[in-house]
CSV table of C-alpha atoms and ligand atoms in Angstrom, one decimal:
chain,number,residue,atom,x,y,z
A,1,MET,CA,-0.4,-0.2,-0.1
A,2,VAL,CA,2.9,2.4,0.8
A,3,GLY,CA,4.6,1.8,-2.1
A,4,ASP,CA,1.8,2.0,-4.3
A,5,ILE,CA,1.6,5.4,-2.8
A,6,ARG,CA,5.0,6.7,-2.8
A,7,ARG,CA,4.9,5.7,-6.8
A,8,ILE,CA,1.4,7.4,-7.6
A,9,SER,CA,3.2,10.4,-5.6
A,10,ALA,CA,6.3,10.5,-7.8
A,11,HIS,CA,3.1,10.2,-11.1
A,12,VAL,CA,1.1,13.4,-9.5
A,13,ASN,CA,4.8,15.6,-8.9
A,14,LEU,CA,5.7,14.4,-12.7
A,15,ARG,CA,1.6,14.5,-14.8
A,16,LEU,CA,1.6,18.4,-13.2
A,17,SER,CA,5.2,19.0,-14.0
A,18,ALA,CA,3.4,19.0,-17.4
A,19,PRO,CA,3.3,22.8,-19.2
A,20,GLN,CA,-0.3,21.8,-19.9
A,21,GLN,CA,-1.3,20.0,-16.3
A,22,ARG,CA,-0.1,23.6,-15.0
A,23,SER,CA,-1.3,25.9,-17.5
A,24,SER,CA,-5.0,24.9,-15.9
A,25,ASP,CA,-3.6,24.1,-12.2
A,26,ARG,CA,-2.7,27.6,-11.4
A,27,MET,CA,-3.9,27.8,-7.0
A,28,GLU,CA,-1.2,28.3,-5.7
A,29,ILE,CA,-1.3,28.5,-1.8
A,30,GLY,CA,1.4,29.9,0.6
A,31,ILE,CA,2.9,29.9,4.2
A,32,VAL,CA,3.8,33.0,5.1
A,33,GLY,CA,5.6,34.0,9.2
A,34,LYS,CA,8.4,35.3,10.5
A,35,PRO,CA,11.2,33.0,10.7
A,36,ASN,CA,11.4,29.6,13.2
A,37,VAL,CA,8.2,28.7,13.9
A,38,GLY,CA,7.7,26.0,11.6
A,39,LYS,CA,6.9,27.0,8.2
A,40,SER,CA,9.3,24.4,6.3
A,41,THR,CA,8.0,21.8,9.1
A,42,PHE,CA,4.4,22.3,8.2
A,43,PHE,CA,5.8,22.8,4.2
A,44,ARG,CA,8.1,19.5,4.5
A,45,ALA,CA,5.2,17.1,6.2
A,46,LEU,CA,2.8,18.4,3.3
A,47,THR,CA,5.4,17.4,0.8
A,48,LEU,CA,7.2,15.2,2.5
A,49,ALA,CA,9.8,16.9,0.0
A,50,ASP,CA,13.1,17.6,1.2
A,51,VAL,CA,13.6,20.8,2.1
A,52,GLU,CA,16.3,22.0,5.3
A,53,ILE,CA,14.6,22.2,8.1
A,54,ALA,CA,16.6,24.2,11.1
A,55,SER,CA,16.3,25.9,14.7
A,56,PHE,CA,17.3,29.3,13.3
A,57,PRO,CA,16.4,32.4,11.4
A,58,PHE,CA,17.0,32.1,7.6
A,59,THR,CA,17.3,29.1,6.9
A,60,THR,CA,15.1,29.1,3.7
A,61,ILE,CA,16.2,31.9,2.2
A,62,GLN,CA,14.3,31.3,-0.9
A,63,ALA,CA,10.8,30.2,-2.1
A,64,ASN,CA,10.8,26.6,-1.7
A,65,ILE,CA,7.6,25.4,-4.5
A,66,GLY,CA,5.9,21.4,-3.9
A,67,VAL,CA,2.6,19.1,-4.6
A,68,GLY,CA,0.5,18.5,-1.2
A,69,GLN,CA,-2.6,17.2,-1.6
A,70,VAL,CA,-6.1,18.3,0.0
A,71,ARG,CA,-8.1,15.3,1.1
A,72,THR,CA,-12.1,14.6,0.0
A,73,ASP,CA,-14.0,11.9,0.8
A,74,CYS,CA,-13.9,9.9,-2.9
A,75,VAL,CA,-17.3,9.4,-5.8
A,76,CYS,CA,-15.9,5.5,-5.8
A,77,ARG,CA,-17.8,5.2,-2.6
A,78,ASP,CA,-21.4,7.1,-3.9
A,79,PHE,CA,-21.3,4.4,-6.8
A,80,ASN,CA,-20.1,1.3,-4.9
A,81,VAL,CA,-16.7,1.6,-7.8
A,82,ASP,CA,-12.6,0.8,-7.1
A,83,CYS,CA,-11.0,3.7,-8.7
A,84,ASN,CA,-7.7,4.3,-10.6
A,85,PRO,CA,-7.3,7.3,-10.2
A,86,GLN,CA,-4.3,9.3,-12.6
A,87,ASN,CA,-4.0,13.1,-11.7
A,88,SER,CA,-4.5,12.4,-8.2
A,89,TYR,CA,-4.8,8.9,-5.9
A,90,CYS,CA,-7.8,7.8,-3.6
A,91,ILE,CA,-6.6,5.3,-0.3
A,92,ASP,CA,-9.5,3.9,1.8
A,93,ARG,CA,-12.0,6.1,0.0
A,94,GLN,CA,-10.6,9.0,0.1
A,95,ARG,CA,-9.4,10.9,-2.5
A,96,PHE,CA,-6.1,13.1,-2.0
A,97,ILE,CA,-6.8,15.8,-5.0
A,98,PRO,CA,-2.6,17.9,-5.2
A,99,VAL,CA,-1.9,21.7,-4.4
A,100,LYS,CA,1.0,23.5,-5.3
A,101,VAL,CA,2.1,25.0,-2.0
A,102,ILE,CA,5.5,27.2,-1.7
A,103,ASP,CA,7.4,27.6,1.4
A,104,VAL,CA,8.3,31.4,1.6
A,105,ALA,CA,10.9,32.5,4.1
A,106,GLY,CA,10.4,34.2,6.9
A,107,LEU,CA,8.8,37.6,7.3
A,108,VAL,CA,10.3,40.7,9.2
A,109,PRO,CA,8.1,43.2,10.4
A,110,GLY,CA,9.4,46.0,8.2
A,111,ALA,CA,9.5,43.5,4.9
A,112,HIS,CA,7.7,46.3,3.4
A,113,MET,CA,10.1,48.4,3.2
A,114,GLY,CA,13.1,45.8,2.8
A,115,LYS,CA,13.6,44.9,5.9
A,116,GLY,CA,14.7,41.1,6.7
A,117,LEU,CA,15.0,40.0,3.2
A,118,GLY,CA,12.2,42.0,2.6
A,119,ASN,CA,10.7,42.0,-1.0
A,120,GLN,CA,13.1,39.0,-1.6
A,121,PHE,CA,9.7,37.3,0.0
A,122,LEU,CA,7.0,39.6,-0.8
A,123,ASP,CA,7.8,38.1,-4.4
A,124,ASP,CA,7.4,35.0,-3.4
A,125,LEU,CA,3.8,36.1,-1.8
A,126,ARG,CA,3.1,37.6,-5.5
A,127,ARG,CA,1.3,35.1,-6.8
A,128,ALA,CA,-0.5,32.8,-4.0
A,129,ASP,CA,-4.1,33.0,-4.0
A,130,VAL,CA,-4.7,32.0,0.4
A,131,LEU,CA,-1.9,32.9,2.5
A,132,ILE,CA,-1.1,29.8,5.9
A,133,HIS,CA,0.7,32.1,8.6
A,134,VAL,CA,2.0,29.6,10.8
A,135,VAL,CA,2.4,31.1,13.8
A,136,ASP,CA,4.3,29.5,16.6
A,137,ILE,CA,1.8,29.5,19.3
A,138,SER,CA,3.2,28.6,22.8
A,139,GLY,CA,4.7,32.2,22.5
A,140,ARG,CA,8.8,30.9,22.2
A,141,THR,CA,9.9,32.3,18.8
A,142,ASP,CA,10.6,36.5,19.8
A,143,ASP,CA,10.2,39.2,16.5
A,144,ARG,CA,13.2,38.0,15.3
A,145,GLY,CA,12.1,34.2,15.1
A,146,ASN,CA,15.4,34.2,18.1
A,147,SER,CA,13.4,31.4,21.8
A,148,THR,CA,12.4,33.6,24.2
A,149,GLU,CA,10.0,32.7,26.6
A,150,GLY,CA,6.4,34.4,26.9
A,151,TYR,CA,5.5,36.7,23.7
A,152,ASP,CA,2.7,37.3,22.5
A,153,PRO,CA,2.2,35.3,19.3
A,154,GLU,CA,-1.1,37.9,18.3
A,155,PHE,CA,1.0,40.6,17.6
A,156,ASP,CA,2.7,38.5,15.1
A,157,ILE,CA,-0.7,37.5,13.8
A,158,LYS,CA,-1.6,41.1,13.7
A,159,PHE,CA,2.6,42.3,12.2
A,160,LEU,CA,1.6,40.2,9.3
A,161,GLU,CA,-1.5,41.2,8.5
A,162,GLU,CA,-0.1,44.8,8.4
A,163,GLU,CA,3.2,44.0,6.1
A,164,ILE,CA,1.6,43.0,3.4
A,165,ASP,CA,-0.9,45.7,3.9
A,166,LEU,CA,1.3,47.8,3.9
A,167,TRP,CA,3.3,46.2,0.6
A,168,PHE,CA,-0.2,46.3,-1.0
A,169,TYR,CA,-0.3,49.7,-0.9
A,170,GLY,CA,3.3,50.6,-1.2
A,171,ILE,CA,2.5,49.4,-4.9
A,172,LEU,CA,-0.6,51.1,-5.2
A,173,LYS,CA,0.7,54.3,-4.2
A,174,ARG,CA,4.3,54.0,-6.3
A,175,ASN,CA,1.6,53.1,-9.6
A,176,TRP,CA,-1.2,55.6,-8.5
A,177,ALA,CA,0.2,59.5,-10.3
A,178,LYS,CA,0.6,57.1,-13.4
A,179,ILE,CA,-3.2,55.6,-13.2
A,180,SER,CA,-4.9,58.1,-12.5
A,181,GLY,CA,-3.2,61.0,-14.7
A,182,ARG,CA,-4.2,58.3,-17.6
A,183,ILE,CA,-7.7,58.5,-16.8
A,184,ARG,CA,-8.3,61.6,-16.3
A,185,HIS,CA,-6.7,62.2,-19.7
A,186,THR,CA,-8.3,59.3,-22.1
A,187,HIS,CA,-11.3,58.6,-19.9
A,188,LYS,CA,-9.8,54.5,-19.8
A,189,ASP,CA,-12.5,52.9,-17.3
A,190,LEU,CA,-10.7,53.5,-13.7
A,191,VAL,CA,-11.3,49.4,-13.0
A,192,LYS,CA,-9.5,47.8,-15.7
A,193,GLU,CA,-6.4,49.9,-15.2
A,194,LEU,CA,-6.6,49.8,-11.5
A,195,ALA,CA,-6.3,45.5,-11.9
A,196,LYS,CA,-4.0,46.6,-15.1
A,197,GLN,CA,-1.1,47.7,-13.0
A,198,LEU,CA,-2.0,45.4,-10.1
A,199,SER,CA,-2.0,42.4,-12.7
A,200,GLY,CA,1.0,41.1,-10.8
A,201,LEU,CA,-0.1,40.7,-7.4
A,202,GLU,CA,-2.4,37.7,-9.5
A,203,VAL,CA,-5.3,40.0,-9.0
A,204,ASP,CA,-8.2,41.1,-11.5
A,205,GLU,CA,-11.1,43.5,-12.6
A,206,VAL,CA,-13.5,40.9,-10.1
A,207,ASP,CA,-11.3,41.4,-7.4
A,208,VAL,CA,-10.9,45.2,-8.2
A,209,LYS,CA,-14.3,45.6,-8.5
A,210,GLU,CA,-15.2,44.3,-4.7
A,211,ALA,CA,-12.3,46.4,-3.3
A,212,ILE,CA,-13.9,48.8,-4.3
A,213,ASN,CA,-17.4,48.6,-3.1
A,214,LYS,CA,-16.6,46.7,0.6
A,215,ALA,CA,-14.0,50.8,0.6
A,216,GLU,CA,-17.7,52.7,-1.0
A,217,LEU,CA,-15.0,54.6,-3.7
A,218,GLU,CA,-17.9,54.2,-6.2
A,219,GLY,CA,-17.8,56.5,-8.9
A,220,LYS,CA,-14.7,58.7,-7.0
A,221,LEU,CA,-11.8,59.6,-8.6
A,222,ASP,CA,-9.4,61.8,-7.1
A,223,TRP,CA,-8.5,59.5,-3.6
A,224,SER,CA,-6.8,61.1,-1.0
A,225,ASP,CA,-3.8,58.6,0.9
A,226,ASP,CA,-6.9,57.3,3.2
A,227,ASP,CA,-8.5,56.1,-0.1
A,228,LEU,CA,-6.0,54.5,-1.4
A,229,ARG,CA,-5.3,53.2,2.4
A,230,ASN,CA,-8.4,52.0,2.6
A,231,PHE,CA,-8.6,50.3,-0.8
A,232,SER,CA,-5.5,48.6,-0.6
A,233,ILE,CA,-6.5,46.6,2.7
A,234,LYS,CA,-9.3,45.6,0.9
A,235,LEU,CA,-8.1,44.2,-1.9
A,236,ARG,CA,-6.1,42.5,0.1
A,237,GLU,CA,-8.1,40.7,2.4
A,238,ILE,CA,-10.0,39.7,-1.0
A,239,SER,CA,-7.0,38.4,-3.2
A,240,LYS,CA,-4.7,36.9,-0.7
A,241,PRO,CA,-7.3,36.2,2.8
A,242,ILE,CA,-5.2,34.5,5.3
A,243,LEU,CA,-5.6,31.2,7.7
A,244,ILE,CA,-4.2,31.3,10.8
A,245,CYS,CA,-2.0,28.0,12.0
A,246,GLY,CA,-1.2,27.5,15.3
A,247,ASN,CA,1.5,25.8,15.4
A,248,LYS,CA,3.6,23.9,18.4
A,249,ILE,CA,0.4,23.5,20.2
A,250,ASP,CA,2.6,20.7,21.6
A,251,LEU,CA,4.5,23.2,23.5
A,252,ASP,CA,1.8,25.0,25.1
A,253,THR,CA,-2.2,26.2,25.3
A,254,LYS,CA,-2.5,29.0,27.1
A,255,ASN,CA,-2.0,31.3,24.1
A,256,PHE,CA,-4.5,29.2,21.9
A,257,ASP,CA,-6.5,29.6,24.3
A,258,ARG,CA,-6.0,32.8,24.8
A,259,LEU,CA,-6.3,34.2,21.6
A,260,LYS,CA,-9.2,30.9,19.5
A,261,GLU,CA,-12.2,33.2,20.2
A,262,LYS,CA,-11.1,36.2,19.0
A,263,TYR,CA,-9.7,34.7,16.1
A,264,GLU,CA,-9.9,31.6,13.1
A,265,ILE,CA,-6.7,29.4,14.4
A,266,ILE,CA,-6.2,26.2,13.6
A,267,PRO,CA,-4.1,24.7,16.5
A,268,ALA,CA,-1.0,22.1,15.3
A,269,CYS,CA,1.4,20.6,15.8
A,270,SER,CA,4.1,20.7,12.1
A,271,GLU,CA,6.0,18.4,14.5
A,272,ALA,CA,4.1,15.5,14.9
A,273,GLU,CA,3.0,15.6,11.0
A,274,LEU,CA,5.4,14.7,9.8
A,275,ALA,CA,6.9,12.4,12.5
A,276,ILE,CA,4.1,10.3,11.4
A,277,ARG,CA,4.1,10.7,8.0
A,278,ARG,CA,7.6,9.9,7.5
A,279,ALA,CA,6.5,6.4,10.0
A,280,GLU,CA,3.9,5.9,7.7
A,281,LYS,CA,6.7,6.2,4.9
A,282,SER,CA,8.3,3.5,6.6
A,283,ASP,CA,5.8,1.2,7.2
A,284,LEU,CA,6.0,1.7,11.0
A,285,ILE,CA,2.6,3.0,10.8
A,286,ARG,CA,-0.5,2.9,8.8
A,287,TYR,CA,-1.5,6.7,8.8
A,288,LEU,CA,-4.1,9.1,6.9
A,289,PRO,CA,-2.7,12.2,6.8
A,290,GLY,CA,-5.6,14.5,8.5
A,291,ASP,CA,-6.5,11.1,10.3
A,292,SER,CA,-6.9,11.5,14.9
A,293,ASP,CA,-5.7,8.0,15.0
A,294,PHE,CA,-2.8,5.3,13.4
A,295,GLU,CA,-2.3,1.4,13.7
A,296,ILE,CA,1.1,0.9,14.4
A,297,LEU,CA,1.8,-2.4,12.2
A,298,GLY,CA,5.1,-3.1,14.0
A,299,GLY,CA,8.8,-2.9,14.0
A,300,ILE,CA,8.9,0.0,16.1
A,301,ASN,CA,11.7,0.6,18.9
A,302,GLU,CA,11.0,1.6,22.5
A,303,LYS,CA,11.8,5.0,21.7
A,304,GLN,CA,9.3,4.9,18.5
A,305,ARG,CA,6.6,3.6,20.3
A,306,ASN,CA,6.7,6.5,23.1
A,307,ALA,CA,7.1,9.6,20.4
A,308,LEU,CA,3.9,8.1,18.7
A,309,ASP,CA,2.1,7.5,22.3
A,310,PHE,CA,3.5,10.8,22.3
A,311,ILE,CA,1.4,12.8,19.7
A,312,LYS,CA,-1.9,10.0,20.5
A,313,ARG,CA,-2.4,11.2,23.4
A,314,ASN,CA,-0.9,15.4,23.5
A,315,ILE,CA,-1.9,15.7,19.9
A,316,LEU,CA,-4.2,13.9,18.4
A,317,ASP,CA,-6.5,13.1,21.1
A,318,LYS,CA,-6.9,16.5,22.2
A,319,PHE,CA,-7.0,18.3,18.4
A,320,GLY,CA,-9.2,15.8,16.8
A,321,SER,CA,-6.0,15.7,14.3
A,322,THR,CA,-2.0,17.0,14.2
A,323,GLY,CA,-4.0,20.1,12.2
A,324,VAL,CA,-2.0,20.2,9.7
A,325,GLN,CA,-3.8,18.9,6.8
A,326,LYS,CA,-6.9,21.2,8.2
A,327,CYS,CA,-5.1,23.8,7.5
A,328,LEU,CA,-4.7,23.1,3.9
A,329,ASN,CA,-8.3,21.3,3.6
A,330,THR,CA,-9.8,24.7,5.3
A,331,ALA,CA,-7.1,27.3,2.9
A,332,VAL,CA,-9.4,25.4,-0.4
A,333,PHE,CA,-12.3,24.2,0.7
A,334,ASP,CA,-13.5,27.1,2.2
A,335,ILE,CA,-11.2,29.7,2.3
A,336,LEU,CA,-10.7,29.6,-1.7
A,337,LYS,CA,-14.3,27.6,-2.3
A,338,GLN,CA,-13.0,24.8,-4.6
A,339,ILE,CA,-15.8,21.9,-5.0
A,340,VAL,CA,-14.1,18.6,-6.7
A,341,VAL,CA,-15.6,17.2,-10.0
A,342,TYR,CA,-14.8,14.5,-11.5
A,343,PRO,CA,-15.0,14.1,-15.9
A,344,VAL,CA,-15.5,10.9,-17.3
A,345,GLU,CA,-15.9,10.0,-20.9
A,346,ASN,CA,-17.9,6.7,-20.9
A,347,GLU,CA,-21.3,7.4,-18.1
A,348,ASN,CA,-21.7,3.6,-17.6
A,349,LYS,CA,-18.2,3.0,-16.7
A,350,LEU,CA,-16.9,6.2,-15.2
A,351,THR,CA,-13.7,6.1,-17.7
A,352,ASP,CA,-11.6,7.2,-19.5
A,353,SER,CA,-10.7,6.2,-23.2
A,354,LYS,CA,-8.2,3.8,-21.7
A,355,GLY,CA,-10.7,2.3,-18.4
A,356,ASN,CA,-9.7,4.0,-15.6
A,357,VAL,CA,-12.9,4.5,-13.7
A,358,LEU,CA,-13.1,8.1,-12.5
A,359,PRO,CA,-9.5,8.7,-13.1
A,360,ASP,CA,-9.7,12.6,-12.1
A,361,ALA,CA,-10.6,14.8,-10.1
A,362,TYR,CA,-10.7,18.1,-11.3
A,363,LEU,CA,-10.6,21.5,-8.0
A,364,LEU,CA,-13.0,24.0,-9.5
A,365,PRO,CA,-14.3,26.7,-7.9
A,366,GLU,CA,-18.0,27.3,-6.4
A,367,GLY,CA,-20.0,28.6,-9.1
A,368,SER,CA,-18.5,26.9,-11.8
A,369,THR,CA,-19.9,25.9,-15.4
A,370,ALA,CA,-20.4,22.5,-17.5
A,371,LEU,CA,-18.2,24.8,-20.3
A,372,ASP,CA,-15.5,26.1,-17.2
A,373,LEU,CA,-14.7,22.3,-16.7
A,374,ALA,CA,-14.9,21.7,-19.9
A,375,TYR,CA,-12.2,24.5,-21.0
A,376,LYS,CA,-10.7,23.6,-16.9
A,377,ILE,CA,-9.5,19.5,-19.1
A,378,HIS,CA,-8.7,21.0,-22.3
A,379,THR,CA,-9.7,24.5,-24.4
A,380,ASP,CA,-9.4,22.2,-27.0
A,381,ILE,CA,-12.2,20.1,-26.0
A,382,GLY,CA,-13.9,23.7,-24.1
A,383,ASP,CA,-13.7,24.6,-27.7
A,384,ARG,CA,-15.4,21.9,-29.4
A,385,PHE,CA,-19.1,21.9,-25.8
A,386,ILE,CA,-22.1,21.0,-27.3
A,387,GLY,CA,-23.4,19.6,-24.1
A,388,ALA,CA,-22.5,17.4,-21.2
A,389,VAL,CA,-24.2,14.5,-18.8
A,390,ASP,CA,-24.7,15.0,-14.7
A,391,CYS,CA,-23.1,11.1,-14.4
A,392,ARG,CA,-25.6,10.8,-10.9
A,393,THR,CA,-28.9,11.5,-12.5
A,394,ARG,CA,-27.5,10.4,-16.3
A,395,LYS,CA,-29.6,14.1,-17.0
A,396,LYS,CA,-28.3,16.6,-20.4
A,397,ILE,CA,-27.3,19.7,-19.2
A,398,GLY,CA,-26.1,22.8,-20.4
A,399,LYS,CA,-23.0,25.0,-20.9
A,400,ASP,CA,-24.7,27.7,-18.5
A,401,HIS,CA,-25.5,24.7,-15.5
A,402,VAL,CA,-23.8,25.6,-12.4
A,403,LEU,CA,-21.6,22.3,-10.9
A,404,LYS,CA,-22.0,20.8,-7.4
A,405,ASN,CA,-20.0,19.5,-5.2
A,406,ASN,CA,-18.6,15.4,-5.9
A,407,ASP,CA,-20.7,15.6,-9.8
A,408,VAL,CA,-19.3,13.1,-12.3
A,409,ILE,CA,-19.6,14.7,-14.9
A,410,LYS,CA,-19.1,13.7,-19.3
A,411,ILE,CA,-18.8,16.5,-21.0
A,412,LEU,CA,-20.1,15.7,-25.3
A,413,VAL,CA,-17.5,17.5,-28.0
A,414,ARG,CA,-18.4,18.0,-31.7
A,415,LYS,CA,-16.6,15.8,-33.9
B,501,GTP,N1,8.1,21.6,19.6
B,501,GTP,C1,7.7,22.3,17.8
B,501,GTP,N2,8.4,22.2,17.5
B,501,GTP,C2,8.6,22.7,15.3
B,501,GTP,C3,7.0,22.9,15.5
B,501,GTP,N3,7.2,23.0,13.9
B,501,GTP,C4,9.1,23.0,13.5
B,501,GTP,N4,9.5,23.0,15.2
B,501,GTP,C5,10.5,23.5,14.6
B,501,GTP,O1,11.1,24.6,15.2
B,501,GTP,C6,12.4,25.5,14.2
B,501,GTP,C7,11.8,26.1,13.4
B,501,GTP,O2,11.3,25.0,12.3
B,501,GTP,P1,11.6,25.6,10.9
B,501,GTP,O3,11.0,24.1,9.9
B,501,GTP,O4,12.8,25.6,9.7
B,501,GTP,O5,11.0,26.9,10.3
B,501,GTP,P2,10.7,28.3,9.4
B,501,GTP,O6,9.5,29.1,10.2
B,501,GTP,O7,11.0,27.7,8.4
B,501,GTP,O8,12.2,29.3,9.8
B,501,GTP,P3,12.6,30.1,8.6
B,501,GTP,O9,12.7,29.3,7.2
B,501,GTP,O10,14.1,30.3,8.7
B,501,GTP,O11,12.1,31.0,8.5
B,501,GTP,C8,12.2,23.6,14.4
B,501,GTP,O12,13.8,23.1,15.6
B,501,GTP,C9,11.5,22.8,14.4
B,501,GTP,O13,12.1,21.5,14.7
B,501,GTP,C10,5.7,22.4,16.5
B,501,GTP,O14,4.9,22.0,15.9
B,501,GTP,N5,6.0,21.9,17.4
B,502,MG,MG1,12.1,27.2,6.7
């Protein structure tokens, strides 16, 4: 079983690096936070990739990009079939779907002005669709990433948000004279012009429009500095939402208990997740990422048993999981509001042309249509779309039909 997983993971990575796959799968999850909070450990647990992990600041000086997987109930259960996943994998009727994750080097206060490794870090974040902010919730890391006691992690929650807001504001302010000049002299559309100037931040016209609404700036062309700030904050909230991961929960829960009323924080122990994923990889235990328990398969020594017992008693039993998989799932399903759709070519057998059952699971934003799915599979399939079939109801659906989570869809194309 473990050998299978490894082989499949390698396959998934290969497929993802093919140009066509990359262009249709642009979603990126950025892992951010100050130095030494456990970002690389969290990343490594998610991707089991080889990145440096060390207990000193700035271990990571270049963004690491890897592939993690979100976990969801596979539809093979609903149809009572055995699936042969191609772009994802399925174990115990749980489907694991790849998403791109970036481990960014530590961010320190003042980064937007070039402090620490400043703009380089922010540049790494430009493409991210959502940020997982890893915080040392035990309060044992100071604001520069050095070991301490009694630090209040609430400072980190606030500083990171401010840094990113200020970075957005800085970019907007630098471009504002040009943008407003163009609008005044050439009567260009403000939304279009802003989206164009900010496209490097993965911001589009819909985001810009929403931010203008939220900042109550519709119809206004002369923006004050306060307006620019306000707009930057709204735009950041829309285009780079932040999920807080309260890491190192194994060390102390006091801060978590105090802050959980005020913020939505997912308690996590990345070190435990990394340990049990490694144990699983070495066939010592049976464990699925995100599970609340694992089963020891034998062949472990006393030290390993003690470590596993510690993880079980202090993390899994107390918090329901290590929190790592939960962070990724929350970011993708709850924040980015993605649904899972399974395209097939044969609506009776639920197979592709090679006979693979439920081969692919695609992530699509809520509200996506049958035509969106066709284009996600391939531009050519989108161009030749003439209809689709909902394999649960066997009913024909049109291009504007809005898809639901766990839909299994056959796309009909013009020959
Ligand atoms: N107790 C405990 N220690 C952890 C946990 N996660 C990470 N650590 C430790 O925290 C230290 C820093 O971990 P890294 O993953 O290198 O931190 P980072 O945020 O990537 O650091 P930079 O790359 O310097 O920004 C290492 O000693 C890890 O073993 C955790 O959940 N619990
Ligand atoms: Mg690191």
